[in-house]
Amino acid sequence: MPPISQKFALYSHPSEMEPLLPGEHRLGPLLEQAHDLMRSGGRLAGMCQPEALRGLRSQLRAMHSYYSNKIEGQHTLPAEIEQALRNDYASDADKARRQRLALAHMATEASMEVHLPQWDWAAVWSPRMLQDIHQDLFARLPADDRRLSAQEDPLHPGQLRSQQVSVGRHAAPDAGKLPAFLQRWSQFYASTRRGELQVLAAAASHQRLAWIHPFRDGNGRVARLHTHLVLSHLGLTNGTWSLLRGFARSHDAYYAHLAAADEARAGDLDGRGSRTERGLEHWIAYVLGLCLDQVQFMTELLALEGMRERIAACLAYEEQVVRQGVRHEALRALHYLFATQGELERADFKAMLGLGDRLATAQVSALLKRGLLDSDSPYGRLRFGVPQHALRFYFPRLWPEAEVQ
C-alpha cells in the first residue's frame, strides 16, 4: 500500500465516517428493496432439499474465490482452481500462489458456514470477527504468499495495520485510532434490529469497512467475506447465491460506487454527517439491486421444471461424447435426488435406474467417477453431484468462465 501523501489529512475521530446509514427521509425506497430481497430470498431458500445443494455450494465457493481474485486483479482460471483442489499446482510460482489464495478463500467461506449457527448478531458485527476472518484467510497461506513485495515483511494474519495508507483519493483513518473507528462501526450496525434495516446495514457496512481500511492488505477480501456472512446470518443466501458474483460482474461500478460514497458531504442538502449521504444511499441501492438480480437468476436456474431437461442434456453429452459409462437411464433417479429427496440409499437409487443389478452397480460407479453423484464413503448414501464440467448443463450462465473451459 502506498505511503500517505502529505496533501491528505488523517481522519482521527469516528464521527468523520458518518452517516453510517442514510437519514429516515431517504430510507423508504431502500427499505422496499430490502423487503423484496427478503421475500425473494425466502422463496429461493425453500426451492430445493438442502442435501441436494451440497454439490452446488461447493462449486459456488470455487466461483466466489475466482471472482474475489478477479476483483483484486489476481486472476485464477476455474480449471486452475479445480486442479489445485486435486493438489495439482501450476509450475509457475505466481499462478501457484493465486491457486493457494483461491483455496484459502474457499476454506474460509466453508469455515464461516460451519460456525454460523454459533454466532449471534453481536458476534457477527464484532471487530474480533473481522480480525478472525482475516486470520483464518491469510494464516492458510505460507509466508512468501503474504508478502506484498520482495522487500516487505509478510502480512500478519488478523493484525490491524500500524501504518498510514491512502487508496486513490482516500486517506484511510489514522492507524492509531482504528480501534475507535471499528468499535463505532460494530456498535452501530449491531444495534439494527428491524429486518429490512438489517439488510441495509449489511450493504452500508461494506462500504464503511472499506473506508476504514483496517488491515495492511486484504481489506476488500475481508469486507466481501463479512458481507456474505451477514447476508447468510440473515437467512437470505441459504448457500445458493452470493453478492461476490454481482460485484465481480460489475467490477467498474463496484469501485466507482465505493469511491463515490467516500466523498465529503456536498452541501446542506447532502445530509448532516461528514461523508456524502447521497453517495451512501446510491451505494446501498446498487448493492440491493445486485442482490435481487442474483436471487432472481438462481431462482430461474433452480426451477424444477427446467432442471429435468438440463439433466437429460448433460446425460446425453456424457453418453454420446464423453463415453465413460454414464447412461441416459440415470435421469429419473438424478432428478428425484435433486427435486425431492436430497439423499438415497444406494440400493434405492439403483432400483430407480431400471437396470439389472450388475449394470446398475456399474452405472453408480460411472456417475460417481464423473462427479454426477456424490457420497461420503464407498458404501454411503448418494447425493446429487455438481462437478464443474456439468455447470454449463445444470446451471448455464452461472459461471461463464468455467463453461468456456
XYZ file of C-alpha atoms in Angstrom:
405
model
C 0.000 0.000 0.000
C 1.490 3.402 -0.912
C 2.593 5.754 1.872
C 0.291 8.551 2.948
C 0.509 11.723 0.894
C 1.111 14.968 2.716
C -1.852 16.581 0.963
C -4.261 14.297 2.872
C -5.413 14.992 6.413
C -5.777 11.887 8.568
C -9.191 11.027 9.972
C -8.912 10.694 13.714
C -12.499 10.557 15.049
C -15.284 8.049 14.214
C -17.731 10.903 13.575
C -15.787 11.570 10.363
C -17.286 8.445 8.739
C -20.901 9.491 9.443
C -23.533 8.845 8.299
C -23.436 5.072 8.723
C -26.938 4.842 7.247
C -28.925 7.461 5.325
C -31.474 9.527 7.260
C -35.062 8.392 7.736
C -36.316 10.600 4.910
C -34.141 8.692 2.418
C -34.851 5.139 3.621
C -38.254 4.451 2.019
C -37.161 3.146 -1.417
C -34.225 1.281 0.136
C -36.463 -0.471 2.671
C -38.774 -1.520 -0.169
C -35.804 -3.053 -1.980
C -34.772 -4.831 1.214
C -38.307 -6.161 1.698
C -38.345 -7.524 -1.844
C -34.967 -9.171 -1.249
C -36.115 -10.841 1.974
C -39.257 -12.159 0.306
C -37.401 -13.400 -2.794
C -34.565 -14.900 -0.756
C -37.023 -16.794 1.421
C -38.785 -18.200 -1.620
C -35.467 -19.328 -3.116
C -34.419 -20.994 0.146
C -37.431 -23.300 0.013
C -36.948 -24.486 -3.566
C -34.625 -27.474 -3.043
C -33.642 -30.019 -0.433
C -30.522 -28.862 1.479
C -28.651 -32.110 0.781
C -29.321 -31.753 -2.938
C -27.467 -28.437 -2.916
C -24.232 -29.557 -1.248
C -22.550 -30.129 -4.592
C -23.738 -26.765 -5.858
C -22.466 -24.992 -2.739
C -19.014 -26.467 -3.304
C -18.956 -25.102 -6.849
C -20.261 -21.745 -5.626
C -17.372 -21.449 -3.169
C -14.950 -22.084 -6.037
C -16.773 -19.464 -8.102
C -16.677 -16.946 -5.238
C -12.926 -17.419 -4.818
C -12.465 -16.995 -8.574
C -14.447 -13.756 -8.590
C -12.741 -12.431 -5.452
C -9.352 -12.998 -7.086
C -10.632 -11.325 -10.246
C -11.812 -8.237 -8.333
C -8.347 -7.942 -6.801
C -6.653 -8.266 -10.197
C -5.188 -11.670 -9.267
C -6.899 -13.779 -11.895
C -7.118 -17.560 -11.460
C -8.773 -19.715 -14.116
C -11.603 -22.042 -12.996
C -9.629 -25.042 -14.282
C -6.633 -23.936 -12.179
C -8.825 -23.844 -9.069
C -10.125 -27.330 -9.844
C -6.566 -28.565 -10.346
C -5.493 -27.051 -7.018
C -8.356 -28.890 -5.304
C -6.661 -32.075 -6.534
C -3.346 -30.787 -5.116
C -2.109 -30.175 -8.663
C -0.460 -26.735 -8.622
C 1.000 -24.806 -11.543
C 4.762 -24.833 -12.052
C 4.627 -21.036 -12.430
C 5.169 -19.598 -8.920
C 2.730 -16.718 -9.296
C -0.043 -18.951 -10.659
C 0.512 -21.387 -7.793
C 0.296 -18.517 -5.305
C -3.038 -17.418 -6.781
C -4.270 -21.017 -6.662
C -3.414 -21.210 -2.962
C -5.188 -17.906 -2.364
C -8.324 -19.205 -4.111
C -8.328 -22.349 -1.978
C -7.800 -20.289 1.182
C -10.865 -18.204 0.299
C -12.932 -21.353 -0.235
C -11.800 -22.825 3.071
C -12.552 -19.631 5.000
C -16.021 -19.370 3.455
C -16.709 -23.019 4.319
C -15.474 -22.466 7.885
C -17.806 -19.481 8.294
C -20.750 -21.576 7.120
C -19.932 -24.297 9.654
C -19.681 -21.877 12.577
C -22.553 -19.597 11.527
C -25.177 -21.224 13.816
C -22.977 -20.498 16.850
C -22.713 -16.750 16.265
C -25.294 -14.248 17.416
C -25.911 -10.858 15.791
C -23.445 -9.074 18.092
C -20.679 -11.587 17.379
C -21.138 -11.236 13.619
C -20.571 -7.479 13.889
C -17.705 -7.529 16.377
C -14.265 -6.166 15.398
C -12.956 -9.533 16.567
C -14.945 -11.218 13.790
C -13.208 -9.088 11.168
C -9.817 -9.988 12.581
C -10.796 -13.657 12.766
C -11.819 -13.678 9.097
C -8.510 -12.043 8.159
C -6.650 -14.505 10.399
C -8.448 -17.549 9.001
C -7.876 -16.485 5.393
C -4.244 -15.436 5.461
C -2.964 -17.950 8.016
C -3.726 -20.617 5.423
C -1.015 -19.152 3.172
C 2.758 -19.597 3.501
C 4.734 -16.511 4.494
C 6.026 -15.844 0.970
C 2.443 -15.703 -0.347
C 1.695 -12.979 2.207
C 4.436 -10.621 1.017
C 3.213 -7.549 -0.849
C 6.687 -7.232 -2.367
C 10.027 -8.985 -2.007
C 11.308 -6.118 0.140
C 8.451 -6.132 2.670
C 7.728 -8.330 5.659
C 4.910 -10.870 5.299
C 1.397 -9.748 6.167
C 0.488 -10.756 9.721
C -2.888 -12.583 9.716
C -5.524 -10.884 11.844
C -3.359 -7.904 12.756
C -4.654 -4.355 12.316
C -2.407 -2.092 10.292
C 0.111 0.079 12.117
C 0.934 2.439 9.243
C -0.893 5.225 7.448
C -2.223 4.490 3.958
C -4.037 6.208 1.116
C -6.139 4.480 -1.529
C -6.719 6.607 -4.593
C -8.097 9.926 -3.319
C -8.974 8.469 0.084
C -6.629 8.663 3.058
C -7.700 5.954 5.491
C -8.142 6.805 9.195
C -5.158 7.216 11.483
C -3.802 3.735 12.267
C -3.634 4.595 15.962
C -7.367 5.349 16.006
C -8.519 2.154 14.262
C -9.986 0.521 17.418
C -12.269 3.527 17.948
C -13.453 3.500 14.328
C -14.083 -0.246 14.365
C -15.907 -0.054 17.681
C -18.238 2.622 16.346
C -18.783 0.598 13.149
C -19.545 -2.506 15.214
C -21.868 -0.901 17.761
C -23.917 0.975 15.189
C -24.585 -1.876 12.780
C -25.078 -4.456 15.539
C -27.777 -2.199 17.020
C -30.013 -2.505 13.920
C -32.976 -4.694 14.850
C -35.656 -4.315 12.166
C -35.342 -6.966 9.462
C -35.206 -4.671 6.431
C -32.920 -2.250 8.251
C -30.513 -5.101 8.953
C -30.290 -5.720 5.211
C -29.444 -2.051 4.681
C -26.830 -2.349 7.417
C -25.217 -5.254 5.574
C -24.899 -3.124 2.441
C -23.777 0.125 4.087
C -21.277 -1.560 6.413
C -19.335 -2.994 3.468
C -18.600 0.476 2.161
C -17.720 1.913 5.545
C -15.436 -1.014 6.366
C -13.571 -0.479 3.098
C -13.315 3.222 4.044
C -11.791 2.347 7.442
C -9.262 0.039 5.729
C -8.333 -1.746 8.965
C -5.662 -4.097 7.599
C -2.418 -3.587 5.778
C -3.776 -5.733 2.938
C -6.784 -7.973 2.310
C -9.410 -5.366 3.209
C -11.573 -5.991 0.140
C -11.493 -9.742 0.653
C -12.438 -9.416 4.318
C -15.219 -6.922 3.570
C -16.734 -9.193 0.924
C -16.499 -12.288 3.121
C -18.037 -10.384 6.028
C -20.933 -9.106 3.911
C -21.507 -12.676 2.696
C -21.528 -13.751 6.346
C -24.078 -11.107 7.351
C -26.429 -11.947 4.475
C -26.116 -15.638 5.354
C -26.803 -14.904 9.025
C -29.980 -13.103 7.955
C -31.091 -16.296 6.185
C -31.032 -14.697 2.753
C -28.497 -16.804 0.853
C -29.038 -20.415 2.015
C -25.710 -21.133 0.332
C -27.257 -20.715 -3.126
C -26.083 -17.229 -4.125
C -23.530 -14.621 -3.215
C -23.058 -10.914 -3.721
C -19.460 -11.609 -4.789
C -20.649 -12.728 -8.217
C -22.556 -9.478 -8.643
C -19.608 -7.361 -7.517
C -17.204 -9.076 -9.905
C -19.572 -8.896 -12.861
C -19.991 -5.139 -12.328
C -16.351 -4.542 -11.409
C -16.098 -0.922 -12.552
C -19.412 0.056 -10.955
C -18.336 -1.633 -7.709
C -15.255 0.535 -7.347
C -16.995 3.652 -8.652
C -19.809 3.395 -6.087
C -17.339 2.658 -3.278
C -15.315 5.743 -4.178
C -18.371 7.969 -4.625
C -19.591 7.124 -1.115
C -16.135 8.073 0.257
C -16.639 11.689 -0.734
C -17.197 14.518 1.720
C -20.695 15.937 2.218
C -21.697 18.143 -0.722
C -23.614 20.955 0.961
C -26.599 21.214 3.286
C -28.829 19.043 1.076
C -26.444 16.098 1.355
C -27.120 15.045 4.949
C -25.586 16.148 8.206
C -22.550 13.908 8.525
C -19.012 14.372 7.283
C -19.470 11.990 4.333
C -21.931 12.228 1.472
C -25.342 10.837 2.389
C -26.375 10.686 -1.265
C -23.311 8.635 -2.164
C -24.061 6.128 0.605
C -27.701 5.937 -0.499
C -26.643 5.175 -4.085
C -24.169 2.552 -2.853
C -26.877 0.744 -0.848
C -29.298 0.836 -3.791
C -26.569 -0.595 -6.024
C -25.851 -3.457 -3.580
C -29.516 -4.331 -3.069
C -30.078 -4.282 -6.826
C -27.224 -6.760 -7.274
C -28.650 -8.997 -4.532
C -32.069 -9.045 -6.160
C -30.506 -9.851 -9.542
C -28.567 -12.773 -8.069
C -31.624 -14.172 -6.279
C -33.761 -13.916 -9.402
C -31.056 -15.554 -11.505
C -30.698 -18.515 -9.121
C -34.475 -18.848 -8.763
C -34.736 -19.351 -12.510
C -31.865 -21.863 -12.555
C -33.254 -23.942 -9.674
C -36.765 -24.188 -11.114
C -37.624 -27.894 -11.145
C -39.445 -27.866 -14.474
C -36.258 -26.792 -16.265
C -33.812 -28.956 -14.337
C -35.096 -32.263 -15.722
C -34.338 -31.153 -19.281
C -30.908 -29.855 -18.272
C -30.013 -33.150 -16.541
C -31.151 -35.003 -19.675
C -28.893 -32.810 -21.836
C -25.933 -33.498 -19.551
C -26.526 -37.262 -19.641
C -26.852 -37.214 -23.432
C -23.495 -35.459 -23.720
C -21.925 -37.916 -21.283
C -23.303 -40.921 -23.145
C -22.624 -39.787 -26.696
C -19.450 -37.698 -26.372
C -17.596 -38.446 -23.114
C -18.373 -42.185 -23.186
C -17.189 -43.110 -19.703
C -20.145 -45.322 -18.819
C -22.831 -42.760 -17.892
C -26.242 -43.682 -19.350
C -29.473 -41.820 -20.014
C -31.319 -44.231 -17.682
C -29.912 -42.230 -14.746
C -32.243 -39.301 -15.497
C -35.189 -40.235 -13.283
C -33.041 -41.075 -10.255
C -30.852 -37.972 -10.564
C -33.837 -35.673 -10.953
C -35.510 -37.315 -7.954
C -32.394 -36.684 -5.858
C -32.308 -33.052 -6.861
C -36.016 -32.319 -6.611
C -37.277 -34.210 -3.583
C -35.041 -36.493 -1.606
C -31.590 -34.992 -1.273
C -30.065 -38.369 -0.414
C -30.819 -42.001 -1.279
C -29.514 -45.357 -0.163
C -27.536 -46.980 -2.952
C -29.986 -49.842 -3.289
C -32.891 -47.398 -3.697
C -31.032 -45.347 -6.295
C -30.112 -48.493 -8.247
C -33.730 -49.644 -8.183
C -34.819 -46.390 -9.835
C -32.449 -46.962 -12.763
C -34.476 -49.839 -14.208
C -31.308 -51.772 -14.991
C -30.111 -55.177 -13.859
C -28.007 -55.295 -10.692
C -24.661 -55.536 -12.498
C -25.445 -52.678 -14.885
C -26.931 -50.582 -12.066
C -23.788 -51.040 -9.965
C -21.623 -50.065 -12.932
C -23.837 -47.033 -13.539
C -23.466 -45.808 -9.945
C -19.685 -46.195 -10.251
C -19.650 -44.242 -13.523
C -21.789 -41.431 -12.078
C -19.542 -41.205 -9.009
C -16.409 -41.156 -11.156
C -17.770 -38.287 -13.230
C -18.909 -36.401 -10.126
C -22.589 -36.558 -11.079
C -23.189 -38.419 -7.829
C -21.541 -37.684 -4.505
C -21.106 -39.780 -1.362
C -19.241 -39.573 1.939
C -17.993 -43.182 1.810
C -17.656 -46.139 -0.598
C -20.963 -47.556 0.618
C -22.648 -44.377 1.853
C -25.852 -42.702 0.767
C -25.831 -40.947 -2.592
C -26.318 -37.223 -3.249
C -26.771 -35.124 -6.354
C -23.330 -34.061 -7.582
C -22.442 -30.850 -9.387
C -18.976 -31.183 -10.958
C -17.530 -28.165 -12.705
C -17.837 -29.808 -16.126
C -21.640 -30.142 -15.634
C -22.250 -26.489 -14.747
C -22.898 -25.500 -18.371
C -25.749 -28.018 -18.481
C -27.209 -27.774 -14.975
C -26.731 -24.058 -14.306
C -25.997 -22.301 -17.608
C -24.531 -18.781 -17.382
C -23.879 -19.174 -13.645
C -20.095 -19.220 -14.136
C -19.486 -18.497 -17.826
C -15.701 -18.605 -17.451
C -15.910 -22.218 -16.250
C -18.276 -23.154 -19.100
C -15.762 -21.929 -21.684
C -13.245 -24.429 -20.406
